[in-house]
mmCIF file of C-alpha atoms in Angstrom:
data_model
loop_
_atom_site.group_PDB
_atom_site.id
_atom_site.type_symbol
_atom_site.label_atom_id
_atom_site.label_comp_id
_atom_site.label_asym_id
_atom_site.label_seq_id
_atom_site.Cartn_x
_atom_site.Cartn_y
_atom_site.Cartn_z
ATOM 1 C CA UNK A 1 152.028 126.254 136.950
ATOM 2 C CA UNK A 2 150.329 123.374 135.169
ATOM 3 C CA UNK A 3 147.064 122.860 133.432
ATOM 4 C CA UNK A 4 148.082 124.669 130.242
ATOM 5 C CA UNK A 5 149.207 122.824 127.159
ATOM 6 C CA UNK A 6 152.426 124.796 126.700
ATOM 7 C CA UNK A 7 153.550 124.041 130.259
ATOM 8 C CA UNK A 8 152.816 120.342 129.905
ATOM 9 C CA UNK A 9 154.756 120.448 126.659
ATOM 10 C CA UNK A 10 157.669 122.053 128.539
ATOM 11 C CA UNK A 11 157.709 119.189 131.016
ATOM 12 C CA UNK A 12 157.595 116.584 128.240
ATOM 13 C CA UNK A 13 160.497 118.301 126.482
ATOM 14 C CA UNK A 14 162.607 118.081 129.638
ATOM 15 C CA UNK A 15 161.811 114.385 130.063
ATOM 16 C CA UNK A 16 162.581 113.633 126.430
ATOM 17 C CA UNK A 17 165.888 115.488 126.712
ATOM 18 C CA UNK A 18 166.804 113.194 129.614
ATOM 19 C CA UNK A 19 165.808 110.106 127.606
ATOM 20 C CA UNK A 20 163.048 109.128 130.026
ATOM 21 C CA UNK A 21 160.398 106.483 129.318
ATOM 22 C CA UNK A 22 158.242 108.487 126.929
ATOM 23 C CA UNK A 23 155.833 105.580 126.389
ATOM 24 C CA UNK A 24 154.887 105.895 130.058
ATOM 25 C CA UNK A 25 154.626 109.661 129.677
ATOM 26 C CA UNK A 26 152.311 109.334 126.670
ATOM 27 C CA UNK A 27 150.129 106.780 128.460
ATOM 28 C CA UNK A 28 149.950 109.017 131.515
ATOM 29 C CA UNK A 29 149.086 112.089 129.429
ATOM 30 C CA UNK A 30 146.318 110.189 127.668
ATOM 31 C CA UNK A 31 144.789 109.257 131.035
ATOM 32 C CA UNK A 32 145.247 112.858 132.184
ATOM 33 C CA UNK A 33 143.385 114.259 129.166
ATOM 34 C CA UNK A 34 140.546 111.736 129.541
ATOM 35 C CA UNK A 35 140.266 112.593 133.229
ATOM 36 C CA UNK A 36 140.060 116.308 132.459
ATOM 37 C CA UNK A 37 137.443 115.688 129.778
ATOM 38 C CA UNK A 38 135.012 113.929 132.080
ATOM 39 C CA UNK A 39 135.778 116.090 135.121
ATOM 40 C CA UNK A 40 132.905 118.592 134.553
ATOM 41 C CA UNK A 41 130.362 115.772 134.401
ATOM 42 C CA UNK A 42 131.720 114.119 137.540
ATOM 43 C CA UNK A 43 131.647 117.437 139.371
ATOM 44 C CA UNK A 44 128.114 118.204 138.164
ATOM 45 C CA UNK A 45 126.713 114.825 139.221
ATOM 46 C CA UNK A 46 128.127 115.144 142.710
ATOM 47 C CA UNK A 47 127.012 118.757 143.146
ATOM 48 C CA UNK A 48 123.490 117.994 141.876
ATOM 49 C CA UNK A 49 123.098 115.029 144.222
ATOM 50 C CA UNK A 50 124.462 117.001 147.162
ATOM 51 C CA UNK A 51 122.133 119.935 146.456
ATOM 52 C CA UNK A 52 119.143 117.585 146.185
ATOM 53 C CA UNK A 53 120.029 116.032 149.547
ATOM 54 C CA UNK A 54 120.224 119.490 151.134
ATOM 55 C CA UNK A 55 116.810 120.428 149.721
ATOM 56 C CA UNK A 56 115.258 117.123 150.819
ATOM 57 C CA UNK A 57 116.539 117.596 154.358
ATOM 58 C CA UNK A 58 115.190 121.158 154.434
ATOM 59 C CA UNK A 59 111.760 119.966 153.255
ATOM 60 C CA UNK A 60 111.746 117.243 155.907
ATOM 61 C CA UNK A 61 112.562 119.858 158.540
ATOM 62 C CA UNK A 62 109.679 121.996 157.241
ATOM 63 C CA UNK A 63 107.306 119.042 157.604
ATOM 64 C CA UNK A 64 108.550 118.418 161.119
ATOM 65 C CA UNK A 65 107.939 122.056 162.025
ATOM 66 C CA UNK A 66 104.428 122.033 160.522
ATOM 67 C CA UNK A 67 103.462 118.931 162.479
ATOM 68 C CA UNK A 68 104.377 120.600 165.762
ATOM 69 C CA UNK A 69 102.417 123.782 165.155
ATOM 70 C CA UNK A 70 98.873 124.325 166.539
ATOM 71 C CA UNK A 71 96.141 123.518 164.062
ATOM 72 C CA UNK A 72 98.519 121.371 162.034
ATOM 73 C CA UNK A 73 95.695 119.195 160.714
ATOM 74 C CA UNK A 74 93.252 121.825 159.560
ATOM 75 C CA UNK A 75 92.200 121.434 155.936
ATOM 76 C CA UNK A 76 94.330 124.346 154.780
ATOM 77 C CA UNK A 77 97.393 123.212 156.722
ATOM 78 C CA UNK A 78 97.081 119.672 155.394
ATOM 79 C CA UNK A 79 97.138 121.083 151.846
ATOM 80 C CA UNK A 80 100.360 122.961 152.660
ATOM 81 C CA UNK A 81 101.819 119.813 154.178
ATOM 82 C CA UNK A 82 100.983 117.731 151.128
ATOM 83 C CA UNK A 83 102.431 120.406 148.861
ATOM 84 C CA UNK A 84 105.799 119.850 150.559
ATOM 85 C CA UNK A 85 105.342 116.103 150.147
ATOM 86 C CA UNK A 86 104.924 116.629 146.400
ATOM 87 C CA UNK A 87 108.187 118.590 146.338
ATOM 88 C CA UNK A 88 109.874 115.701 148.109
ATOM 89 C CA UNK A 89 108.444 113.351 145.507
ATOM 90 C CA UNK A 90 110.201 115.371 142.795
ATOM 91 C CA UNK A 91 113.498 115.022 144.664
ATOM 92 C CA UNK A 92 113.192 111.272 145.141
ATOM 93 C CA UNK A 93 116.428 109.552 144.061
ATOM 94 C CA UNK A 94 117.888 112.849 142.801
ATOM 95 C CA UNK A 95 120.312 112.687 145.726
ATOM 96 C CA UNK A 96 121.594 109.211 144.806
ATOM 97 C CA UNK A 97 125.377 109.241 144.555
ATOM 98 C CA UNK A 98 127.907 106.942 146.214
ATOM 99 C CA UNK A 99 129.446 109.938 147.982
ATOM 100 C CA UNK A 100 126.134 111.528 149.008
ATOM 101 C CA UNK A 101 123.344 108.956 149.475
ATOM 102 C CA UNK A 102 124.212 105.524 148.190
ATOM 103 C CA UNK A 103 121.613 103.756 146.060
ATOM 104 C CA UNK A 104 122.233 100.819 148.404
ATOM 105 C CA UNK A 105 121.271 102.860 151.482
ATOM 106 C CA UNK A 106 118.079 100.907 152.067
ATOM 107 C CA UNK A 107 117.325 102.539 155.405
ATOM 108 C CA UNK A 108 117.143 106.077 154.040
ATOM 109 C CA UNK A 109 115.298 105.122 150.856
ATOM 110 C CA UNK A 110 112.738 103.068 152.775
ATOM 111 C CA UNK A 111 112.264 105.879 155.277
ATOM 112 C CA UNK A 112 111.843 108.367 152.440
ATOM 113 C CA UNK A 113 109.253 106.163 150.720
ATOM 114 C CA UNK A 114 107.327 105.831 153.970
ATOM 115 C CA UNK A 115 107.238 109.609 154.458
ATOM 116 C CA UNK A 116 105.894 110.062 150.927
ATOM 117 C CA UNK A 117 103.171 107.429 151.369
ATOM 118 C CA UNK A 118 102.036 108.498 154.828
ATOM 119 C CA UNK A 119 102.464 112.174 153.997
ATOM 120 C CA UNK A 120 99.625 112.101 151.474
ATOM 121 C CA UNK A 121 97.363 110.681 154.208
ATOM 122 C CA UNK A 122 98.502 113.138 156.862
ATOM 123 C CA UNK A 123 95.828 114.133 159.352
ATOM 124 C CA UNK A 124 93.573 111.152 158.717
ATOM 125 C CA UNK A 125 94.619 108.963 161.658
ATOM 126 C CA UNK A 126 96.405 109.740 164.932
ATOM 127 C CA UNK A 127 98.464 106.564 164.787
ATOM 128 C CA UNK A 128 99.520 107.298 161.214
ATOM 129 C CA UNK A 129 100.536 110.824 162.196
ATOM 130 C CA UNK A 130 102.709 109.512 165.031
ATOM 131 C CA UNK A 131 104.467 107.067 162.708
ATOM 132 C CA UNK A 132 104.879 109.796 160.088
ATOM 133 C CA UNK A 133 106.489 112.165 162.570
ATOM 134 C CA UNK A 134 108.906 109.462 163.668
ATOM 135 C CA UNK A 135 109.849 108.665 160.066
ATOM 136 C CA UNK A 136 110.408 112.344 159.277
ATOM 137 C CA UNK A 137 112.717 112.709 162.266
ATOM 138 C CA UNK A 138 114.603 109.609 161.174
ATOM 139 C CA UNK A 139 114.930 110.916 157.603
ATOM 140 C CA UNK A 140 116.333 114.225 158.848
ATOM 141 C CA UNK A 141 118.922 112.393 160.937
ATOM 142 C CA UNK A 142 119.932 110.136 158.037
ATOM 143 C CA UNK A 143 120.270 113.044 155.615
ATOM 144 C CA UNK A 144 122.354 114.952 158.136
ATOM 145 C CA UNK A 145 124.648 111.957 158.531
ATOM 146 C CA UNK A 146 125.111 111.690 154.771
ATOM 147 C CA UNK A 147 125.673 115.415 154.300
ATOM 148 C CA UNK A 148 128.458 115.351 156.880
ATOM 149 C CA UNK A 149 130.470 112.861 154.834
ATOM 150 C CA UNK A 150 133.699 114.118 153.330
ATOM 151 C CA UNK A 151 133.419 115.057 149.666
ATOM 152 C CA UNK A 152 135.612 113.282 147.107
ATOM 153 C CA UNK A 153 138.360 115.020 145.187
ATOM 154 C CA UNK A 154 136.789 115.578 141.780
ATOM 155 C CA UNK A 155 139.967 114.972 139.796
ATOM 156 C CA UNK A 156 140.706 111.720 141.625
ATOM 157 C CA UNK A 157 137.113 110.576 141.231
ATOM 158 C CA UNK A 158 137.184 111.423 137.518
ATOM 159 C CA UNK A 159 140.285 109.290 137.083
ATOM 160 C CA UNK A 160 138.708 106.480 139.113
ATOM 161 C CA UNK A 161 135.759 106.329 136.713
ATOM 162 C CA UNK A 162 138.060 105.789 133.715
ATOM 163 C CA UNK A 163 138.523 102.112 134.586
ATOM 164 C CA UNK A 164 136.290 101.582 137.619
ATOM 165 C CA UNK A 165 132.649 102.105 138.572
ATOM 166 C CA UNK A 166 130.328 102.464 141.559
ATOM 167 C CA UNK A 167 130.148 98.675 141.654
ATOM 168 C CA UNK A 168 133.651 98.796 143.161
ATOM 169 C CA UNK A 169 132.428 101.079 145.954
ATOM 170 C CA UNK A 170 128.912 100.056 147.008
ATOM 171 C CA UNK A 171 130.014 97.381 149.470
ATOM 172 C CA UNK A 172 132.465 99.695 151.238
ATOM 173 C CA UNK A 173 131.728 102.048 154.177
ATOM 174 C CA UNK A 174 131.796 105.768 153.184
ATOM 175 C CA UNK A 175 135.309 106.410 154.517
ATOM 176 C CA UNK A 176 136.605 103.326 152.725
ATOM 177 C CA UNK A 177 135.092 104.550 149.451
ATOM 178 C CA UNK A 178 137.194 107.689 149.625
ATOM 179 C CA UNK A 179 140.231 105.625 150.526
ATOM 180 C CA UNK A 180 139.628 103.304 147.563
ATOM 181 C CA UNK A 181 139.387 106.216 145.114
ATOM 182 C CA UNK A 182 142.579 107.703 146.544
ATOM 183 C CA UNK A 183 144.392 104.357 146.338
ATOM 184 C CA UNK A 184 143.433 103.825 142.693
ATOM 185 C CA UNK A 185 144.506 107.358 141.823
ATOM 186 C CA UNK A 186 147.827 106.959 143.625
ATOM 187 C CA UNK A 187 148.698 103.489 142.350
ATOM 188 C CA UNK A 188 147.536 103.864 138.748
ATOM 189 C CA UNK A 189 148.132 107.550 138.029
ATOM 190 C CA UNK A 190 150.235 109.510 140.514
ATOM 191 C CA UNK A 191 153.011 107.139 141.627
ATOM 192 C CA UNK A 192 154.232 105.882 138.208
ATOM 193 C CA UNK A 193 154.656 109.429 136.921
ATOM 194 C CA UNK A 194 155.989 110.747 140.231
ATOM 195 C CA UNK A 195 158.684 108.062 140.272
ATOM 196 C CA UNK A 196 159.656 108.935 136.706
ATOM 197 C CA UNK A 197 159.818 112.645 137.633
ATOM 198 C CA UNK A 198 161.930 111.908 140.702
ATOM 199 C CA UNK A 199 164.441 110.045 138.564
ATOM 200 C CA UNK A 200 164.386 112.862 136.020
ATOM 201 C CA UNK A 201 165.050 115.488 138.712
ATOM 202 C CA UNK A 202 168.013 113.471 140.008
ATOM 203 C CA UNK A 203 169.435 113.095 136.523
ATOM 204 C CA UNK A 204 168.912 116.786 135.803
ATOM 205 C CA UNK A 205 170.726 117.682 139.029
ATOM 206 C CA UNK A 206 173.795 115.656 138.047
ATOM 207 C CA UNK A 207 174.008 117.587 134.774
ATOM 208 C CA UNK A 208 173.391 121.041 136.185
ATOM 209 C CA UNK A 209 176.938 121.947 137.205
ATOM 210 C CA UNK A 210 178.444 120.989 133.863
ATOM 211 C CA UNK A 211 175.684 122.624 131.840
ATOM 212 C CA UNK A 212 175.841 125.876 133.829
ATOM 213 C CA UNK A 213 179.587 126.136 133.334
ATOM 214 C CA UNK A 214 179.405 125.371 129.611
ATOM 215 C CA UNK A 215 176.279 127.221 128.515
ATOM 216 C CA UNK A 216 178.075 130.513 127.891
ATOM 217 C CA UNK A 217 180.283 128.874 125.273
ATOM 218 C CA UNK A 218 178.005 126.097 124.035
ATOM 219 C CA UNK A 219 174.647 126.591 122.363
ATOM 220 C CA UNK A 220 173.806 122.952 123.038
ATOM 221 C CA UNK A 221 174.527 123.332 126.772
ATOM 222 C CA UNK A 222 172.468 126.545 126.841
ATOM 223 C CA UNK A 223 169.558 124.832 125.099
ATOM 224 C CA UNK A 224 169.597 121.825 127.436
ATOM 225 C CA UNK A 225 169.875 124.112 130.472
ATOM 226 C CA UNK A 226 166.772 125.943 129.322
ATOM 227 C CA UNK A 227 164.899 122.674 128.756
ATOM 228 C CA UNK A 228 165.730 121.341 132.236
ATOM 229 C CA UNK A 229 164.814 124.485 134.176
ATOM 230 C CA UNK A 230 161.415 123.042 135.035
ATOM 231 C CA UNK A 231 163.077 120.166 136.930
ATOM 232 C CA UNK A 232 165.727 122.152 138.806
ATOM 233 C CA UNK A 233 165.448 123.996 142.084
ATOM 234 C CA UNK A 234 164.805 127.701 141.732
ATOM 235 C CA UNK A 235 167.094 130.307 143.188
ATOM 236 C CA UNK A 236 167.427 129.801 146.946
ATOM 237 C CA UNK A 237 165.548 126.474 146.897
ATOM 238 C CA UNK A 238 166.993 123.228 148.254
ATOM 239 C CA UNK A 239 164.120 120.800 147.648
ATOM 240 C CA UNK A 240 165.049 117.148 147.185
ATOM 241 C CA UNK A 241 164.159 115.426 143.884
ATOM 242 C CA UNK A 242 161.284 113.561 145.571
ATOM 243 C CA UNK A 243 159.854 116.821 146.874
ATOM 244 C CA UNK A 244 160.085 118.531 143.507
ATOM 245 C CA UNK A 245 158.457 115.576 141.762
ATOM 246 C CA UNK A 246 155.626 115.519 144.292
ATOM 247 C CA UNK A 247 155.132 119.253 143.898
ATOM 248 C CA UNK A 248 154.953 118.977 140.118
ATOM 249 C CA UNK A 249 152.310 116.254 140.365
ATOM 250 C CA UNK A 250 150.308 118.112 143.002
ATOM 251 C CA UNK A 251 150.254 121.298 140.950
ATOM 252 C CA UNK A 252 149.201 119.435 137.850
ATOM 253 C CA UNK A 253 146.294 117.623 139.461
ATOM 254 C CA UNK A 254 145.217 120.532 141.662
ATOM 255 C CA UNK A 255 144.781 122.827 138.680
ATOM 256 C CA UNK A 256 141.764 120.886 137.440
ATOM 257 C CA UNK A 257 140.090 118.989 140.222
ATOM 258 C CA UNK A 258 139.986 120.580 143.622
ATOM 259 C CA UNK A 259 136.800 120.322 145.624
ATOM 260 C CA UNK A 260 134.248 123.108 145.714
ATOM 261 C CA UNK A 261 131.800 121.273 147.899
ATOM 262 C CA UNK A 262 128.183 122.403 147.849
ATOM 263 C CA UNK A 263 127.024 123.882 151.103
#
């Protein structure tokens, strides 16, 4: 329903007809447009980091497999092993994202660094190989843990970054980071407009009976009826004003920002 300029214009017309707080509406629309504008970049950064984490985990699993195979430390096999290490070097820090691998995740980054350093010396010492294998196993486990985290809603995260940054998230556990983004979105974006829409739906409902009975004889009543259609229940519907307002907001935000999490 939403996401197109003419439909947003239709909603604004209805609110203006009901003499709603248009300053709030304009402020909200400005935030909405800014959020939409930076949404592709927010989505791209998350997807890139997530994809890099998937690739890094796969390379770690390949190293683990190579170390367990017979003849793992022959000259040719060591070259293959170190080739994978070089690929991991290219991916270093590419997976950094507060909703994938936090830059403050010292355990994973230290483990990753250790794998890179020991990996280029693979096969030289038995003790070093044992430590390397342990670090690889640990890295795989840490990547798996990070990749199982719930992805953020892109639209909510885009709005969050309008007035907030990762500095507001780094000290929070992963689940709390999502909660914080959702709270900011709800308190600063969704609720103010949803409350205004709820009031508008109630006001529109009180006018509906009179307007419907007068619209055949009054052009003004017909025009207002047409302008308020977007706020009224459709035929056969009995949704409360709060429900209609929530549905309008959900449709608007869902049109631009739903998750398409990388697999």
